């Protein structure tokens, strides 16, 4: 009997153990309703983003699942988003000072991560069929990860460990560095070989298709060289990660206005948030 055949049986940790870990009884756990509110918000660069927000009761149990079931599980080292000790700054740092930076976006990342893959993941980490099905019901909506559930970002990393491993190995074969922040894939090259770059892009497309995803190739494929502004998740990385010049100038103007007691376009709370973020970007990463 193979490993997957073993897990297909009703072995592993069950609903009683899951309920105990979540701090409730099995009956109470099974009675939690699955309810979402759907709405759309505008994207910064045009279009709309569909959000499925869980009910208050469902979101509460999702947060407990995130903390007590998923919290200590490891994502691939290349996954930079939603992981403790990693950020858009550490994502950008990997690609700073490179001759070529290639950025690609995955289409509909969360909603393309199927409930079937989530259920299989829960089985593989040791939950029996009933418990895995219940966890999947709590963490998916309309057959996929909902964009709006607190469990979705972490699960998107855990489920895609193999994807990240395959893309990291591909990058290494082509002399590149790879990391991912949510749906943003970034590869950077010490050497500027157009052939290597285009072979890698084609291979990335095939790997993503094999894993159930597709790329934004026309609008969101970006190849930037040293003489151009190289951006990784909104940070300039030509030399070291830093905020774009227009943002730095804007923040200096806000800081000056606040220091003079003059009106500013940011509230004190917003300014403190920006100041903390600027400090994080400007602090050298180890």
Short mmCIF file of C-alpha atoms in Angstrom, two decimals:
data_model
loop_
_atom_site.label_atom_id
_atom_site.label_comp_id
_atom_site.label_asym_id
_atom_site.label_seq_id
_atom_site.Cartn_x
_atom_site.Cartn_y
_atom_site.Cartn_z
CA UNK A 1 0.00 0.00 0.00
CA UNK A 2 1.42 3.37 -1.03
CA UNK A 3 1.47 6.54 1.08
CA UNK A 4 -1.52 8.11 -0.65
CA UNK A 5 -3.48 4.86 -0.41
CA UNK A 6 -2.90 4.91 3.32
CA UNK A 7 -4.17 8.45 3.62
CA UNK A 8 -7.21 7.66 1.47
CA UNK A 9 -8.42 5.43 4.28
CA UNK A 10 -10.05 6.90 7.35
CA UNK A 11 -6.82 7.03 9.34
CA UNK A 12 -5.13 10.07 10.78
CA UNK A 13 -6.25 12.77 13.16
CA UNK A 14 -10.00 13.06 13.37
CA UNK A 15 -12.72 15.61 14.09
CA UNK A 16 -12.52 15.13 17.86
CA UNK A 17 -8.83 16.03 17.86
CA UNK A 18 -9.48 18.96 15.51
CA UNK A 19 -12.24 20.28 17.77
CA UNK A 20 -10.02 19.95 20.82
CA UNK A 21 -7.25 21.86 19.09
CA UNK A 22 -9.70 24.60 18.14
CA UNK A 23 -11.09 24.81 21.67
CA UNK A 24 -14.63 23.51 21.15
CA UNK A 25 -16.65 20.32 20.94
CA UNK A 26 -17.00 18.32 17.74
CA UNK A 27 -20.76 18.99 17.64
CA UNK A 28 -20.24 22.75 17.98
CA UNK A 29 -17.60 22.64 15.28
CA UNK A 30 -19.90 20.87 12.85
CA UNK A 31 -22.67 23.40 13.44
CA UNK A 32 -20.67 26.46 12.35
CA UNK A 33 -22.44 27.88 9.26
CA UNK A 34 -20.47 28.58 6.09
CA UNK A 35 -21.50 32.08 5.07
CA UNK A 36 -19.82 34.73 2.90
CA UNK A 37 -20.66 38.17 1.62
CA UNK A 38 -19.46 38.89 -1.91
CA UNK A 39 -18.52 42.33 -3.15
CA UNK A 40 -16.04 44.00 -5.49
CA UNK A 41 -13.39 46.64 -4.91
CA UNK A 42 -11.49 48.65 -7.54
CA UNK A 43 -7.90 47.69 -8.33
CA UNK A 44 -5.22 50.37 -8.29
CA UNK A 45 -4.42 49.80 -11.96
CA UNK A 46 -7.97 49.45 -13.20
CA UNK A 47 -10.56 46.71 -13.10
CA UNK A 48 -12.17 45.22 -10.01
CA UNK A 49 -11.24 42.57 -7.47
CA UNK A 50 -13.89 40.11 -6.24
CA UNK A 51 -13.87 39.67 -2.46
CA UNK A 52 -15.67 36.93 -0.53
CA UNK A 53 -15.75 38.04 3.10
CA UNK A 54 -16.64 35.35 5.66
CA UNK A 55 -19.28 35.95 8.31
CA UNK A 56 -18.13 37.04 11.76
CA UNK A 57 -18.53 33.54 13.18
CA UNK A 58 -16.76 31.87 10.26
CA UNK A 59 -13.91 34.39 10.28
CA UNK A 60 -13.42 33.73 13.99
CA UNK A 61 -12.93 29.99 13.46
CA UNK A 62 -10.71 30.66 10.42
CA UNK A 63 -8.43 32.76 12.58
CA UNK A 64 -8.20 29.96 15.13
CA UNK A 65 -7.41 27.47 12.32
CA UNK A 66 -4.73 29.83 11.06
CA UNK A 67 -3.15 30.05 14.50
CA UNK A 68 -3.55 26.50 15.81
CA UNK A 69 -3.54 24.32 12.67
CA UNK A 70 -1.57 26.20 10.03
CA UNK A 71 0.65 28.55 12.04
CA UNK A 72 3.68 26.30 12.53
CA UNK A 73 3.63 24.67 9.10
CA UNK A 74 6.45 25.64 6.77
CA UNK A 75 6.16 27.25 3.37
CA UNK A 76 8.97 27.09 0.81
CA UNK A 77 11.81 29.58 1.51
CA UNK A 78 11.00 31.34 -1.77
CA UNK A 79 7.50 32.29 -0.51
CA UNK A 80 7.93 35.83 0.80
CA UNK A 81 4.35 36.87 1.50
CA UNK A 82 2.36 36.17 4.67
CA UNK A 83 5.25 34.39 6.42
CA UNK A 84 6.82 35.43 9.71
CA UNK A 85 10.13 37.20 9.21
CA UNK A 86 9.51 37.76 5.49
CA UNK A 87 8.06 40.79 3.74
CA UNK A 88 8.00 42.75 0.49
CA UNK A 89 11.38 44.09 1.60
CA UNK A 90 12.99 40.65 1.90
CA UNK A 91 11.32 39.75 -1.40
CA UNK A 92 12.87 42.81 -3.06
CA UNK A 93 16.25 42.26 -1.36
CA UNK A 94 16.74 38.97 -3.21
CA UNK A 95 16.73 40.80 -6.52
CA UNK A 96 18.63 43.98 -5.67
CA UNK A 97 21.58 44.95 -7.82
CA UNK A 98 20.92 42.36 -10.55
CA UNK A 99 21.42 43.03 -14.25
CA UNK A 100 17.95 41.82 -15.24
CA UNK A 101 14.75 41.55 -13.19
CA UNK A 102 11.79 39.64 -14.63
CA UNK A 103 8.37 39.95 -12.98
CA UNK A 104 5.28 37.89 -13.77
CA UNK A 105 1.80 37.73 -12.22
CA UNK A 106 -0.43 34.70 -11.75
CA UNK A 107 -4.02 35.18 -12.89
CA UNK A 108 -6.69 34.90 -10.17
CA UNK A 109 -4.21 33.32 -7.77
CA UNK A 110 -6.48 32.55 -4.80
CA UNK A 111 -9.55 31.56 -6.79
CA UNK A 112 -7.42 29.30 -9.00
CA UNK A 113 -6.20 27.37 -5.92
CA UNK A 114 -8.80 24.63 -5.84
CA UNK A 115 -10.59 23.17 -2.84
CA UNK A 116 -9.51 19.73 -4.05
CA UNK A 117 -5.84 20.70 -3.64
CA UNK A 118 -6.57 22.15 -0.20
CA UNK A 119 -8.34 18.97 0.87
CA UNK A 120 -5.46 16.82 -0.36
CA UNK A 121 -3.03 19.00 1.58
CA UNK A 122 -4.96 18.51 4.82
CA UNK A 123 -4.91 14.74 4.21
CA UNK A 124 -1.18 14.73 3.55
CA UNK A 125 -0.40 16.54 6.81
CA UNK A 126 -2.26 13.88 8.75
CA UNK A 127 -5.98 14.67 9.07
CA UNK A 128 -8.43 11.90 8.24
CA UNK A 129 -11.05 12.30 5.54
CA UNK A 130 -13.78 13.71 7.78
CA UNK A 131 -11.51 16.24 9.48
CA UNK A 132 -9.89 17.23 6.18
CA UNK A 133 -13.30 17.73 4.59
CA UNK A 134 -14.41 19.90 7.51
CA UNK A 135 -11.24 22.01 7.38
CA UNK A 136 -11.69 22.40 3.63
CA UNK A 137 -15.28 23.56 4.11
CA UNK A 138 -14.11 26.21 6.56
CA UNK A 139 -11.25 27.43 4.36
CA UNK A 140 -12.68 27.34 0.81
CA UNK A 141 -15.65 28.87 -0.99
CA UNK A 142 -17.10 28.07 -4.41
CA UNK A 143 -14.44 25.40 -4.90
CA UNK A 144 -11.39 27.56 -4.21
CA UNK A 145 -9.58 29.77 -1.72
CA UNK A 146 -11.70 32.88 -1.07
CA UNK A 147 -9.98 36.23 -1.33
CA UNK A 148 -11.07 37.65 2.01
CA UNK A 149 -10.61 34.70 4.37
CA UNK A 150 -7.71 35.02 6.87
CA UNK A 151 -6.64 31.44 6.11
CA UNK A 152 -6.24 31.93 2.35
CA UNK A 153 -2.81 33.62 2.24
CA UNK A 154 -1.13 30.99 4.43
CA UNK A 155 -2.84 28.10 2.66
CA UNK A 156 -1.83 29.50 -0.73
CA UNK A 157 1.79 29.20 0.38
CA UNK A 158 1.48 25.75 1.96
CA UNK A 159 -0.42 24.22 -0.95
CA UNK A 160 2.10 25.67 -3.42
CA UNK A 161 5.27 24.34 -1.80
CA UNK A 162 5.84 22.11 -4.83
CA UNK A 163 5.24 25.02 -7.24
CA UNK A 164 7.82 27.15 -5.45
CA UNK A 165 10.30 24.26 -5.35
CA UNK A 166 9.92 23.68 -9.09
CA UNK A 167 10.31 27.36 -9.93
CA UNK A 168 13.33 27.71 -7.61
CA UNK A 169 14.99 24.71 -9.28
CA UNK A 170 14.18 26.13 -12.72
CA UNK A 171 15.73 29.46 -11.75
CA UNK A 172 18.89 27.77 -10.49
CA UNK A 173 19.29 25.85 -13.75
CA UNK A 174 19.18 29.14 -15.66
CA UNK A 175 21.47 31.07 -13.33
CA UNK A 176 18.64 33.10 -11.80
CA UNK A 177 17.23 33.86 -8.36
CA UNK A 178 13.52 33.27 -7.66
CA UNK A 179 11.00 34.39 -5.05
CA UNK A 180 7.23 34.82 -4.89
CA UNK A 181 5.05 37.30 -3.03
CA UNK A 182 1.44 36.05 -3.31
CA UNK A 183 0.73 36.10 -7.07
CA UNK A 184 3.87 38.07 -7.94
CA UNK A 185 6.72 35.93 -9.33
CA UNK A 186 10.15 37.52 -9.60
CA UNK A 187 13.30 36.16 -11.24
CA UNK A 188 16.59 38.03 -11.43
CA UNK A 189 19.77 37.38 -13.40
CA UNK A 190 23.40 38.33 -12.83
CA UNK A 191 23.98 37.96 -16.57
CA UNK A 192 21.87 39.34 -19.38
CA UNK A 193 21.20 36.42 -21.70
CA UNK A 194 18.06 37.02 -23.74
CA UNK A 195 17.90 33.34 -24.68
CA UNK A 196 18.05 32.17 -21.04
CA UNK A 197 15.40 34.71 -20.04
CA UNK A 198 12.92 33.69 -22.73
CA UNK A 199 13.51 29.96 -22.21
CA UNK A 200 12.83 30.48 -18.49
CA UNK A 201 9.61 32.44 -19.16
CA UNK A 202 8.29 29.65 -21.40
CA UNK A 203 9.17 27.04 -18.76
CA UNK A 204 7.46 29.07 -16.01
CA UNK A 205 4.28 29.15 -18.09
CA UNK A 206 4.32 25.36 -18.49
CA UNK A 207 5.01 24.71 -14.81
CA UNK A 208 2.17 27.00 -13.77
CA UNK A 209 -0.22 25.29 -16.17
CA UNK A 210 0.79 21.94 -14.68
CA UNK A 211 0.01 23.29 -11.20
CA UNK A 212 -3.38 24.69 -12.21
CA UNK A 213 -2.49 28.35 -12.85
CA UNK A 214 -1.91 30.70 -15.76
CA UNK A 215 0.13 33.86 -16.28
CA UNK A 216 -0.73 37.44 -17.18
CA UNK A 217 1.67 37.50 -20.12
CA UNK A 218 0.63 40.59 -22.07
CA UNK A 219 0.05 43.27 -19.45
CA UNK A 220 2.07 42.09 -16.46
CA UNK A 221 5.19 40.48 -17.84
CA UNK A 222 8.01 42.93 -17.13
CA UNK A 223 11.67 42.57 -18.10
CA UNK A 224 13.80 45.38 -16.68
CA UNK A 225 17.53 45.93 -17.08
CA UNK A 226 19.93 48.06 -15.04
CA UNK A 227 19.43 51.16 -17.18
CA UNK A 228 15.69 50.97 -16.46
CA UNK A 229 13.83 51.33 -13.17
CA UNK A 230 13.62 47.83 -11.73
CA UNK A 231 10.58 47.42 -9.47
CA UNK A 232 9.80 44.47 -7.20
CA UNK A 233 6.47 44.71 -5.33
CA UNK A 234 6.61 48.49 -5.58
CA UNK A 235 10.22 48.92 -4.41
CA UNK A 236 13.10 50.04 -6.61
CA UNK A 237 15.91 47.44 -6.59
CA UNK A 238 18.48 48.77 -9.06
CA UNK A 239 20.94 49.19 -6.19
CA UNK A 240 19.22 48.31 -2.91
CA UNK A 241 15.52 48.17 -2.00
CA UNK A 242 14.11 51.67 -1.64
CA UNK A 243 10.87 53.52 -2.14
CA UNK A 244 10.36 55.14 -5.55
CA UNK A 245 11.66 58.72 -5.77
CA UNK A 246 8.17 60.23 -6.05
CA UNK A 247 7.10 58.49 -2.83
CA UNK A 248 10.24 59.59 -0.98
CA UNK A 249 9.66 63.20 -2.04
CA UNK A 250 6.02 63.04 -1.01
CA UNK A 251 6.89 61.65 2.44
CA UNK A 252 9.54 64.34 2.97
CA UNK A 253 6.92 67.00 2.13
CA UNK A 254 4.45 65.47 4.59
CA UNK A 255 7.12 65.25 7.27
CA UNK A 256 8.08 68.88 6.76
CA UNK A 257 4.45 70.06 6.91
CA UNK A 258 3.80 68.14 10.12
CA UNK A 259 7.00 69.45 11.72
CA UNK A 260 5.85 73.01 10.97
CA UNK A 261 2.36 72.39 12.33
CA UNK A 262 0.86 72.81 8.88
CA UNK A 263 -1.95 70.74 7.32
CA UNK A 264 -0.77 67.52 5.65
CA UNK A 265 -2.45 65.04 3.32
CA UNK A 266 -1.83 62.21 5.80
CA UNK A 267 -3.33 61.90 9.25
CA UNK A 268 -0.88 61.44 12.16
CA UNK A 269 -1.78 57.74 12.27
CA UNK A 270 -1.24 57.32 8.52
CA UNK A 271 2.07 59.18 8.77
CA UNK A 272 3.27 56.87 11.56
CA UNK A 273 2.44 53.88 9.41
CA UNK A 274 4.35 55.29 6.44
CA UNK A 275 7.26 56.27 8.68
CA UNK A 276 7.52 52.75 10.06
CA UNK A 277 7.34 51.28 6.55
CA UNK A 278 10.03 53.67 5.28
CA UNK A 279 12.28 52.68 8.17
CA UNK A 280 11.76 48.99 7.38
CA UNK A 281 12.68 49.56 3.74
CA UNK A 282 15.75 51.63 4.56
CA UNK A 283 17.10 49.30 7.26
CA UNK A 284 19.69 46.90 5.75
CA UNK A 285 18.39 43.32 5.63
CA UNK A 286 20.50 40.55 7.09
#
